Coordinates of C-alpha atoms in Angstrom, one line a residue:
X69 CA 4.0 -11.3 -10.7
X70 CA 7.0 -9.9 -9.3
X71 CA 9.5 -12.4 -7.8
X72 CA 8.2 -11.3 -3.9
X73 CA 4.7 -12.7 -5.4
X74 CA 6.0 -15.9 -7.3
X75 CA 8.2 -16.6 -4.2
X76 CA 5.2 -16.7 -2.0
X77 CA 3.0 -18.2 -4.6
X78 CA 5.2 -21.2 -4.9
X79 CA 5.5 -21.3 -0.9
X80 CA 1.6 -21.5 -1.1
X81 CA 1.4 -24.2 -4.0
X82 CA 4.0 -26.5 -2.5
X83 CA 2.2 -26.1 1.0
X84 CA -1.0 -27.0 -0.5
X85 CA 0.5 -29.9 -2.8
X86 CA 1.7 -31.7 0.5
X87 CA -1.6 -31.3 1.9
X88 CA -3.5 -32.8 -1.3
X89 CA -0.9 -35.4 -1.1
X90 CA -1.6 -36.7 2.3
X91 CA -5.1 -36.5 1.5
X92 CA -5.1 -38.8 -1.7
X93 CA -2.3 -41.3 0.5
X94 CA -4.9 -41.1 3.4
X95 CA -7.7 -42.1 1.2
X96 CA -6.1 -44.9 -0.7
X97 CA -5.2 -46.4 3.0
X98 CA -8.8 -46.5 3.4
X99 CA -10.2 -47.7 0.2
X100 CA -8.0 -51.3 1.2
X101 CA -11.0 -51.4 3.9
X102 CA -10.0 -54.3 6.1
X103 CA -7.0 -55.2 3.9
X104 CA -5.5 -57.2 1.2
X105 CA -6.2 -60.7 2.8
X106 CA -9.8 -59.7 3.6
X107 CA -10.5 -58.3 0.3
X108 CA -8.8 -61.9 -0.7
X109 CA -11.2 -64.0 1.1
X110 CA -14.0 -61.7 -0.4
X111 CA -13.1 -62.8 -4.2
X112 CA -12.7 -66.6 -2.7
X113 CA -16.1 -66.4 -1.8
X114 CA -16.9 -65.2 -5.3
X115 CA -18.3 -62.0 -4.3
X116 CA -17.0 -58.6 -5.0
X117 CA -15.7 -56.2 -2.1
X118 CA -18.1 -53.1 -1.7
X119 CA -16.2 -50.7 -4.0
X120 CA -16.4 -53.2 -6.8
X121 CA -20.1 -53.5 -6.9
X122 CA -20.3 -50.0 -6.6
X123 CA -17.9 -49.4 -9.4
X124 CA -19.7 -52.0 -11.5
X125 CA -23.4 -50.7 -11.0
X126 CA -22.5 -47.2 -12.0
X127 CA -22.5 -46.3 -15.7
X128 CA -19.6 -46.8 -17.8
X129 CA -17.1 -44.0 -18.3
X130 CA -19.5 -41.9 -15.6
X131 CA -18.2 -39.7 -13.1
X132 CA -19.4 -40.4 -9.5
X133 CA -18.7 -39.1 -6.1
X134 CA -17.7 -40.9 -2.8
X135 CA -19.2 -39.5 0.4
X136 CA -17.9 -40.2 4.2
X137 CA -14.4 -41.6 2.9
X138 CA -13.3 -40.4 6.2
X139 CA -16.3 -41.6 8.8
X140 CA -14.8 -43.1 11.7
X141 CA -11.2 -42.2 10.7
X142 CA -9.9 -42.0 14.3
X143 CA -12.4 -43.9 16.3
X144 CA -12.7 -47.6 17.7
X145 CA -9.1 -47.6 17.7
X146 CA -9.3 -50.4 20.8
X147 CA -11.5 -52.6 18.3
X148 CA -8.8 -52.2 15.3
X149 CA -10.5 -49.3 13.6
X150 CA -13.3 -49.1 11.3
X151 CA -12.0 -47.7 7.9
X152 CA -15.2 -45.6 6.3
X153 CA -17.7 -46.7 9.0
X154 CA -17.8 -49.8 7.1
X155 CA -20.3 -48.4 4.4
X156 CA -19.6 -47.1 1.2
X157 CA -21.8 -44.3 0.2
X158 CA -21.5 -43.0 -3.4
X159 CA -23.5 -40.7 -5.9
X160 CA -24.0 -41.4 -9.4
X161 CA -25.7 -42.5 -13.0
X162 CA -27.4 -45.4 -13.5
X163 CA -29.0 -45.2 -17.3
X164 CA -28.5 -41.7 -16.7
X165 CA -30.4 -41.4 -13.4
X166 CA -28.8 -39.8 -10.3
X167 CA -28.9 -42.6 -7.4
X168 CA -27.3 -43.2 -4.1
X169 CA -25.8 -46.5 -3.6
X170 CA -24.8 -47.5 0.3
X171 CA -22.9 -51.1 0.4
X172 CA -21.3 -52.6 3.2
X173 CA -18.2 -53.4 3.4
X174 CA -17.6 -56.8 4.9
X175 CA -14.0 -56.6 4.9
X176 CA -14.2 -54.7 8.0
X177 CA -15.4 -56.4 10.7
X178 CA -17.6 -58.6 8.7
X179 CA -19.7 -55.2 7.9
X180 CA -21.1 -54.9 11.3
X181 CA -23.0 -51.7 12.0
X182 CA -20.5 -49.7 14.5
X183 CA -22.1 -46.2 15.6
X184 CA -20.9 -44.5 12.8
X185 CA -21.8 -47.0 10.2
X186 CA -25.8 -45.9 11.7
X187 CA -24.9 -42.2 11.0
X188 CA -23.5 -42.8 7.5
X189 CA -26.4 -44.8 6.7
X190 CA -28.7 -42.0 7.9
X191 CA -26.7 -39.5 5.7
X192 CA -27.4 -41.5 2.6
X193 CA -31.5 -41.6 3.5
X194 CA -31.0 -37.8 4.0
X195 CA -30.0 -37.3 0.6
X196 CA -32.1 -39.6 -1.0
X197 CA -35.2 -37.7 0.7
X198 CA -33.8 -34.2 0.5
X199 CA -33.3 -34.8 -3.4
X200 CA -35.9 -37.6 -4.2
X201 CA -33.2 -39.7 -5.9
X202 CA -33.5 -43.5 -6.0
X203 CA -31.8 -45.4 -3.0
X204 CA -29.7 -48.5 -3.6
X205 CA -28.7 -50.8 -0.3
X206 CA -26.2 -53.3 -1.2
X207 CA -26.3 -55.8 2.0
X208 CA -23.4 -57.6 3.4
X209 CA -23.3 -57.2 6.9
X210 CA -23.2 -59.3 10.4
X211 CA -25.5 -56.7 12.0
X212 CA -25.2 -54.3 15.1
X213 CA -21.4 -54.4 16.7
X214 CA -22.5 -56.1 20.0
X215 CA -19.7 -54.3 21.9
X216 CA -21.0 -50.4 21.3
X217 CA -24.8 -52.2 21.3
X218 CA -26.0 -48.9 23.4
X219 CA -24.5 -46.5 21.5
X220 CA -26.0 -48.3 18.4
X221 CA -29.3 -49.6 18.9
X222 CA -32.3 -47.9 21.1
X223 CA -32.0 -43.9 20.5
X224 CA -33.7 -41.7 18.1
X225 CA -30.9 -41.4 15.4
X226 CA -29.5 -45.3 16.0
X227 CA -30.2 -48.6 13.9
X228 CA -33.8 -48.6 14.0
X229 CA -34.1 -45.1 12.6
X230 CA -33.1 -46.5 9.0
X231 CA -36.2 -48.7 8.8
X232 CA -38.4 -45.8 9.8
X233 CA -37.1 -44.1 6.9
X234 CA -37.4 -46.9 4.8
X235 CA -41.0 -46.7 5.4
X236 CA -40.9 -42.3 4.7
X237 CA -39.1 -43.2 1.5
X238 CA -41.4 -45.7 0.5
X239 CA -44.6 -43.3 1.1
X240 CA -42.7 -40.5 -0.8
X241 CA -42.8 -42.7 -4.0
X242 CA -39.1 -42.9 -3.9
X243 CA -37.3 -46.0 -5.6
X244 CA -35.7 -48.4 -3.0
X245 CA -34.0 -51.5 -4.0
X246 CA -32.0 -53.8 -2.0
X247 CA -29.7 -56.6 -3.1
X248 CA -29.0 -59.1 -0.3
X249 CA -25.0 -60.1 -1.1
X250 CA -23.8 -61.7 2.1
X251 CA -25.4 -61.6 5.7
X252 CA -28.5 -59.8 6.5
X253 CA -29.3 -60.5 10.1
X254 CA -31.8 -59.7 13.1
X255 CA -33.1 -56.3 12.9
X256 CA -31.1 -55.4 9.7
X257 CA -33.2 -58.0 7.7
X258 CA -35.7 -55.7 7.9
X259 CA -34.2 -52.8 5.4
X260 CA -34.2 -55.4 2.6
X261 CA -37.7 -56.3 3.0
X262 CA -38.9 -52.6 3.5
X263 CA -37.6 -51.8 -0.3
X264 CA -39.7 -52.0 -3.1
X265 CA -37.6 -54.8 -4.0
X266 CA -35.5 -57.3 -3.2
X267 CA -32.8 -59.4 -4.6
X268 CA -30.8 -62.2 -2.9
X269 CA -27.1 -63.8 -4.2
X270 CA -27.2 -67.5 -4.1
X271 CA -25.0 -69.5 -1.6
X272 CA -23.5 -66.0 -0.4
X273 CA -26.7 -64.2 0.7
X274 CA -28.9 -65.0 3.3
X275 CA -31.6 -63.4 5.6
X276 CA -33.0 -64.3 9.0
X277 CA -33.9 -63.2 11.9
X278 CA -31.2 -65.2 13.5
X279 CA -29.1 -67.0 13.0
X280 CA -28.3 -70.8 13.0
X281 CA -26.4 -70.4 16.2
X282 CA -29.1 -68.8 18.1
X283 CA -31.6 -70.6 16.6
X284 CA -30.2 -73.7 18.3
X285 CA -29.7 -72.4 21.3
X286 CA -33.2 -70.5 21.2
X287 CA -35.4 -73.6 20.1
X288 CA -33.1 -76.3 20.0
X289 CA -33.3 -76.4 15.9
X290 CA -30.5 -77.9 13.7
X291 CA -30.2 -76.1 10.9
X292 CA -27.6 -74.3 8.6
X293 CA -27.9 -70.9 7.6
X294 CA -28.6 -71.7 3.7
X295 CA -31.3 -73.8 4.7
X296 CA -32.7 -71.1 7.0
X297 CA -32.6 -68.1 5.2
X298 CA -30.9 -68.4 1.7
X299 CA -31.9 -67.9 -1.9
X300 CA -33.8 -70.8 -2.4
X301 CA -35.8 -70.4 1.0
X302 CA -36.8 -66.9 0.5
X303 CA -37.5 -66.9 -3.5
X304 CA -39.2 -70.1 -3.6
X305 CA -40.7 -70.9 -0.3
X306 CA -41.3 -67.8 1.7
X307 CA -41.6 -65.4 -1.3
X308 CA -39.9 -62.8 0.8
X309 CA -37.1 -62.0 -1.9
X310 CA -38.3 -61.1 -5.4
X311 CA -35.1 -61.9 -7.5
X312 CA -32.7 -65.0 -7.0
X313 CA -29.1 -64.1 -8.1
X314 CA -26.4 -66.1 -8.8
X315 CA -23.7 -63.9 -8.6
X316 CA -22.8 -60.2 -7.5
X317 CA -22.9 -59.5 -11.1
X318 CA -26.5 -60.8 -12.0
X319 CA -27.7 -59.0 -9.6
X320 CA -26.0 -55.7 -10.3
X321 CA -27.5 -56.2 -14.0
X322 CA -31.0 -56.8 -12.5
X323 CA -30.7 -53.7 -10.5
X324 CA -29.4 -51.4 -13.0
X325 CA -32.9 -52.9 -15.2
X326 CA -35.3 -51.8 -12.4
X327 CA -33.8 -48.2 -12.1
X328 CA -34.0 -47.9 -16.0
X329 CA -37.6 -49.3 -16.4
X330 CA -39.1 -46.9 -13.5
X331 CA -40.4 -43.8 -13.9
X332 CA -38.8 -40.4 -13.8
X333 CA -40.1 -37.6 -11.6
X334 CA -38.7 -34.1 -12.9
X335 CA -40.2 -31.6 -10.9
X336 CA -37.6 -28.9 -10.5
X337 CA -35.7 -26.9 -12.9
X338 CA -32.5 -25.2 -11.8
X339 CA -31.2 -23.8 -15.0
X340 CA -28.4 -25.0 -16.8
X341 CA -26.5 -24.0 -20.3
X342 CA -23.7 -25.2 -22.1
X343 CA -20.7 -25.7 -19.6
X344 CA -17.6 -23.6 -19.8
X345 CA -14.0 -24.1 -18.0
X346 CA -13.1 -21.4 -16.2
X347 CA -10.7 -19.1 -18.1
X348 CA -8.1 -18.8 -15.3
X349 CA -6.2 -22.5 -14.4
X350 CA -7.8 -24.1 -11.3
X351 CA -4.5 -25.4 -10.0
X352 CA -3.7 -21.7 -9.3
X353 CA -5.8 -22.2 -6.1
X354 CA -2.8 -24.0 -4.8
X355 CA -0.8 -21.1 -4.6
X356 CA -3.3 -18.7 -4.4
X357 CA -4.5 -19.6 -0.5
X358 CA -2.0 -18.7 1.8
X359 CA 0.3 -21.2 3.3
X360 CA -0.6 -19.0 6.7
X361 CA -4.0 -19.4 7.3
X362 CA -4.2 -15.8 8.6
X363 CA -3.0 -14.0 5.8
X364 CA -4.8 -11.9 3.6
X365 CA -6.2 -13.3 0.2
X366 CA -8.6 -12.1 -2.5
X367 CA -11.6 -14.5 -2.8
X368 CA -12.6 -13.6 -6.0
X369 CA -9.2 -15.0 -7.5
X370 CA -10.4 -18.4 -5.9
X371 CA -14.1 -17.7 -7.4
X372 CA -12.9 -17.2 -11.0
X373 CA -10.9 -20.7 -10.9
X374 CA -13.7 -22.4 -10.1
X375 CA -16.7 -20.5 -12.1
X376 CA -17.7 -21.0 -15.8
X377 CA -15.2 -18.7 -18.0
X378 CA -14.0 -17.4 -14.7
X379 CA -17.2 -15.0 -14.7
X380 CA -19.0 -13.5 -11.8
X381 CA -21.9 -10.9 -11.5
X382 CA -21.7 -9.2 -8.2
X383 CA -24.7 -8.4 -6.3
X384 CA -24.0 -5.2 -4.4
X385 CA -20.3 -4.9 -5.1
X386 CA -19.6 -2.0 -3.6
X387 CA -21.6 -2.7 0.0
X388 CA -20.7 -5.0 2.8
X389 CA -17.6 -6.1 1.2
X390 CA -16.9 -8.6 3.5
X391 CA -19.3 -10.6 1.9
X392 CA -19.0 -11.6 -1.7
X393 CA -22.6 -12.6 -3.2
X394 CA -22.5 -13.1 -6.9
X395 CA -24.3 -14.8 -9.7
X396 CA -22.3 -17.6 -11.7
X397 CA -22.4 -20.9 -13.1
X398 CA -20.5 -24.4 -12.6
X399 CA -20.5 -26.8 -15.2
X400 CA -23.5 -24.8 -16.6
X401 CA -25.8 -24.8 -13.4
X402 CA -27.2 -21.5 -12.6
X403 CA -25.5 -20.7 -8.9
X404 CA -25.6 -18.0 -6.5
X405 CA -22.2 -17.6 -4.2
X406 CA -21.9 -16.1 -1.2
X407 CA -18.3 -16.3 0.3
X408 CA -16.0 -14.6 2.6
X409 CA -13.7 -11.9 1.5
X410 CA -10.5 -12.7 3.5
X411 CA -8.9 -9.2 2.9
X412 CA -9.2 -6.2 4.5
X413 CA -11.7 -3.8 2.6
X414 CA -12.9 0.0 2.8
X415 CA -17.0 0.2 3.9
X416 CA -19.0 3.0 2.4
X417 CA -17.7 5.5 4.8
X418 CA -14.1 5.0 3.9
X419 CA -13.1 2.7 6.9
X420 CA -11.6 -0.3 6.8
X421 CA -13.2 -3.5 7.8
X422 CA -11.3 -7.0 8.7
X423 CA -11.3 -9.9 6.1
X424 CA -13.1 -13.2 7.3
X425 CA -15.7 -11.0 9.4
X426 CA -19.3 -10.5 8.8
X427 CA -20.1 -6.9 9.4
X428 CA -23.6 -5.5 9.6
X429 CA -23.6 -4.5 5.8
X430 CA -22.6 -7.8 4.9
X431 CA -25.0 -9.6 6.7
X432 CA -27.5 -7.5 5.3
X433 CA -26.6 -8.0 1.5
X434 CA -26.5 -11.6 2.2
X435 CA -29.6 -12.1 3.4
X436 CA -31.1 -9.8 0.2
X437 CA -29.2 -11.9 -1.8
X438 CA -30.4 -15.4 -0.3
X439 CA -33.9 -13.9 -0.6
X440 CA -33.6 -13.1 -4.4
X441 CA -31.7 -16.3 -5.2
X442 CA -35.0 -18.3 -3.6
X443 CA -37.3 -16.1 -5.8
X444 CA -35.5 -17.1 -8.8
X445 CA -34.8 -21.1 -7.9
X446 CA -31.1 -20.6 -8.1
X447 CA -29.1 -23.0 -5.9
X448 CA -26.7 -21.5 -3.1
X449 CA -23.0 -21.8 -2.2
X450 CA -21.6 -20.9 0.5
X451 CA -17.9 -20.9 0.8
X452 CA -16.3 -20.3 4.3
X453 CA -13.2 -18.6 5.4
X454 CA -15.1 -16.9 8.3
X455 CA -13.9 -16.0 11.7
X456 CA -17.1 -15.1 12.8
X457 CA -19.4 -12.1 13.2
X458 CA -17.9 -8.5 14.6
X459 CA -17.9 -7.9 17.9
X460 CA -17.6 -4.7 20.3
X461 CA -19.7 -1.5 21.3
X462 CA -19.9 -0.3 18.0
X463 CA -20.9 -3.6 16.5
X464 CA -23.3 -3.9 18.7
X465 CA -24.7 -0.2 18.5
X466 CA -24.7 -0.9 14.3
X467 CA -27.3 -3.9 15.2
X468 CA -25.0 -6.8 14.3
X469 CA -27.3 -9.2 16.1
X470 CA -30.2 -8.0 14.6
X471 CA -28.8 -8.2 11.1
X472 CA -26.8 -11.9 11.7
X473 CA -29.8 -13.3 12.7
X474 CA -31.5 -11.6 9.5
X475 CA -29.2 -13.5 7.7
X476 CA -29.6 -16.9 9.6
X477 CA -32.8 -16.6 9.4
X478 CA -33.1 -16.0 5.3
X479 CA -30.4 -18.7 4.9
X480 CA -32.4 -21.3 7.4
X481 CA -35.7 -21.0 5.5
X482 CA -34.1 -21.1 2.2
X483 CA -36.0 -23.8 -0.3
X484 CA -33.5 -23.9 -3.2
X485 CA -30.7 -26.4 -2.6
X486 CA -28.1 -25.1 -0.6
X487 CA -24.2 -26.4 -0.7
X488 CA -21.3 -25.2 1.6
X489 CA -17.4 -25.5 1.2
X490 CA -14.8 -24.8 3.9
X491 CA -11.9 -23.8 2.4
X492 CA -10.2 -22.0 5.5
X493 CA -11.8 -21.2 9.0
X494 CA -15.2 -22.1 10.1
X495 CA -15.4 -20.4 13.7
X496 CA -18.1 -19.9 15.7
X497 CA -21.2 -18.3 14.7
X498 CA -19.9 -17.6 11.1
X499 CA -20.3 -21.4 10.9
X500 CA -24.0 -21.1 11.2
X501 CA -24.7 -18.0 9.2
X502 CA -23.0 -19.3 6.2
X503 CA -24.6 -22.4 6.2
X504 CA -23.2 -25.2 8.3
X505 CA -23.7 -28.9 9.1
X506 CA -27.1 -27.6 11.4
X507 CA -28.8 -25.8 8.6
X508 CA -28.7 -28.8 6.1
X509 CA -27.2 -28.1 3.3
X510 CA -27.6 -30.7 0.5
X511 CA -23.8 -31.4 0.5
X512 CA -21.0 -29.9 2.9
X513 CA -17.4 -30.4 1.6
X514 CA -14.0 -29.3 2.7
X515 CA -10.8 -28.4 1.4
X516 CA -7.7 -30.0 3.5
X517 CA -7.1 -26.4 4.9
X518 CA -10.6 -26.3 6.5
X519 CA -10.3 -25.6 10.0
X520 CA -13.9 -26.1 12.0
X521 CA -14.2 -24.9 15.8
X522 CA -16.0 -22.5 17.9
X523 CA -12.9 -19.9 17.7
X524 CA -9.5 -19.9 16.8
X525 CA -6.5 -22.2 18.4
X526 CA -4.7 -19.3 19.6
X527 CA -7.4 -17.5 21.3
X528 CA -9.1 -20.6 22.8
X529 CA -5.9 -21.8 24.3
X530 CA -5.4 -19.0 26.4
X531 CA -9.4 -18.9 27.2
X532 CA -9.1 -22.2 28.1
X533 CA -5.4 -21.8 30.1
X534 CA -7.2 -18.9 32.2
X535 CA -10.1 -21.1 33.2
X536 CA -7.0 -23.6 34.4
X537 CA -5.1 -21.2 36.3
X538 CA -8.3 -19.9 38.0
X539 CA -9.2 -23.6 39.0
X540 CA -5.6 -24.0 40.1
X541 CA -6.0 -20.8 42.3
X542 CA -8.9 -21.7 43.9
X543 CA -6.7 -24.7 44.9
X544 CA -3.8 -22.5 46.3
X545 CA -1.3 -23.5 43.7
X546 CA 0.5 -20.6 42.0
X547 CA 1.3 -21.6 38.6
X548 CA 5.2 -21.2 37.2
X549 CA 5.9 -19.3 33.8
X550 CA 7.4 -23.2 32.5
X551 CA 4.0 -24.7 33.5
X552 CA 1.9 -22.2 32.0
X553 CA 3.7 -22.7 29.1
X554 CA 3.5 -26.7 29.0
X555 CA 0.0 -26.4 30.0
X556 CA -0.8 -23.6 27.0
X557 CA 0.9 -26.1 24.6
X558 CA -1.1 -29.1 25.8
X559 CA -4.2 -27.3 25.1
X560 CA -3.0 -25.9 21.6
X561 CA -2.2 -29.3 20.4
X562 CA -5.7 -31.1 21.6
X563 CA -7.2 -28.0 20.2
X564 CA -5.5 -27.7 17.0
X565 CA -6.5 -31.3 16.7
X566 CA -10.2 -30.9 16.9
X567 CA -10.0 -28.3 14.6
X568 CA -8.5 -30.3 11.6
X569 CA -11.0 -31.7 8.7
X570 CA -10.2 -34.9 9.2
X571 CA -11.5 -34.7 12.9
X572 CA -15.0 -33.5 11.6
X573 CA -15.0 -36.0 8.3
X574 CA -14.5 -38.7 11.0
X575 CA -17.6 -37.8 13.0
X576 CA -19.3 -36.9 9.4
X577 CA -20.1 -33.2 10.9
X578 CA -18.8 -32.8 6.9
X579 CA -19.1 -34.9 4.1
X580 CA -16.2 -35.2 2.8
X581 CA -12.7 -33.6 2.2
X582 CA -11.9 -32.9 -1.3
X583 CA -9.3 -31.6 -3.5
X584 CA -9.6 -28.4 -4.5
X585 CA -9.3 -29.2 -8.2
X586 CA -12.5 -31.7 -8.2
X587 CA -14.6 -28.8 -6.5
X588 CA -16.5 -28.3 -10.0
X589 CA -17.1 -32.0 -10.1
X590 CA -18.8 -32.2 -6.4
X591 CA -20.5 -29.1 -6.5
X592 CA -22.1 -30.1 -10.4
X593 CA -23.2 -33.3 -9.3
X594 CA -24.9 -32.1 -5.8
X595 CA -27.0 -29.6 -7.9
X596 CA -27.9 -32.3 -10.4
X597 CA -29.5 -34.6 -8.0
X598 CA -30.7 -31.7 -6.3
X599 CA -32.5 -31.0 -9.5
X600 CA -35.0 -34.0 -9.0
X601 CA -36.7 -32.4 -6.0
X602 CA -39.6 -29.4 -6.6
X603 CA -38.8 -25.9 -5.2
X604 CA -41.2 -24.8 -2.4
X605 CA -42.6 -21.6 -1.5
X606 CA -40.3 -19.3 -0.1
X607 CA -41.3 -17.7 3.1
X608 CA -39.2 -16.6 5.8
X609 CA -40.0 -15.7 9.4
X610 CA -39.8 -12.7 11.3
X611 CA -36.9 -10.3 10.1
X612 CA -36.6 -7.1 11.8
X613 CA -35.4 -4.4 9.4

């Protein structure tokens, strides 16, 4: 490297490290849940916290990942917030078997269900179904958060959908186990009882359709919660629960035994060989990715720091150069990578093409590569830093809509596991073609550098300013340059906030924001859980050639 490149690298590295540091600080704050005082109260009741339960349930010295950490991050401020949506979602190994665990965080509003709590629970069940892996519910919840009941209760993707999913998961023969470790009230009582097996912890666990106060109001019966729906009632008398546990640790031990004894259904075989670390230092990504997100860079330099042995076998390397399609391995797993190339490139005619834009030739190449990976049973990883498809008369005459539709068709009908990583821009139809949330990636992750929106902030703010000017002009109001500047600044601040990966993660448009150096771990775990589900026959819809 010359001095000029060194300086740029160092500036990029400093900027990325600040973003990563901010990411870790935000996560640490969220992991406190309802705060130190609430955690102490949980311990005084003889209960572990949700994250402590998750830590104990997974195999010692194994790696597990948490998803949805930033769910509800900037929402429900009028109610004091709801860190991580009041529920923890983690994927890890129990007796070397991949499982997903959902644990209510009783330190956050007594584990009450907010709208985003429901969305996060449904995402956990979706991962369970898509990957055919056991799901474990660690229940400790006061039920629906009543001030927001209209956003939690009645709609198709609300609270009740989880019970429908309970039934569907069971019908598919996928293991479901529930442990009642605290409150389990009203409609929420169906979740553990619709699982294959239910455990209940003595003195702290209780399950009933109506608590003692409501029973008193409804039928005039005086009774305490323990007698109404505690462990002795439901293990000895009603027979509703299957195992009585003296504390959280015993419940966790029984769950681990049940998973160990259940049938392992290995139906898919994604190729895996010995894992090799990248030859190039993964931490160099911090300096490769430009501080200014509109600055071109070489995507291959990023890929070579993620894949095994820093080795890529490119598909059609000299054609459709604004998309890189390559076979590689991550932690030994075979993977097909489709990534946006951010630097200017020459096409086969010697013409310059803008980086980060999908052209007709790139879309055609990607569609063919997707179909090849499906034929071979190779999972797909889409790495997004995309401004969208090429526009203009020349692009239209070249058939950009047709070629873009071909790529979307092949990607949407893909039956191999798909994963999406957003490292930069994720704008407009580029988000869709590169397997955005709407196209069911098994995991969708982002780096702190991600931006997600219909279009870039500068373009969008100018469009919105013109609309505002037109509206005011109809009302007979002419804007001064000063007022135009103020309105433009206000629009840009709001729009840029909505492009933030934290905004997306709060609403669970992405599963998590991760440190770039953790990328291999997340993708490897994602492929491993996906390897539990059999590949179906691949068939696209109508594709115009």
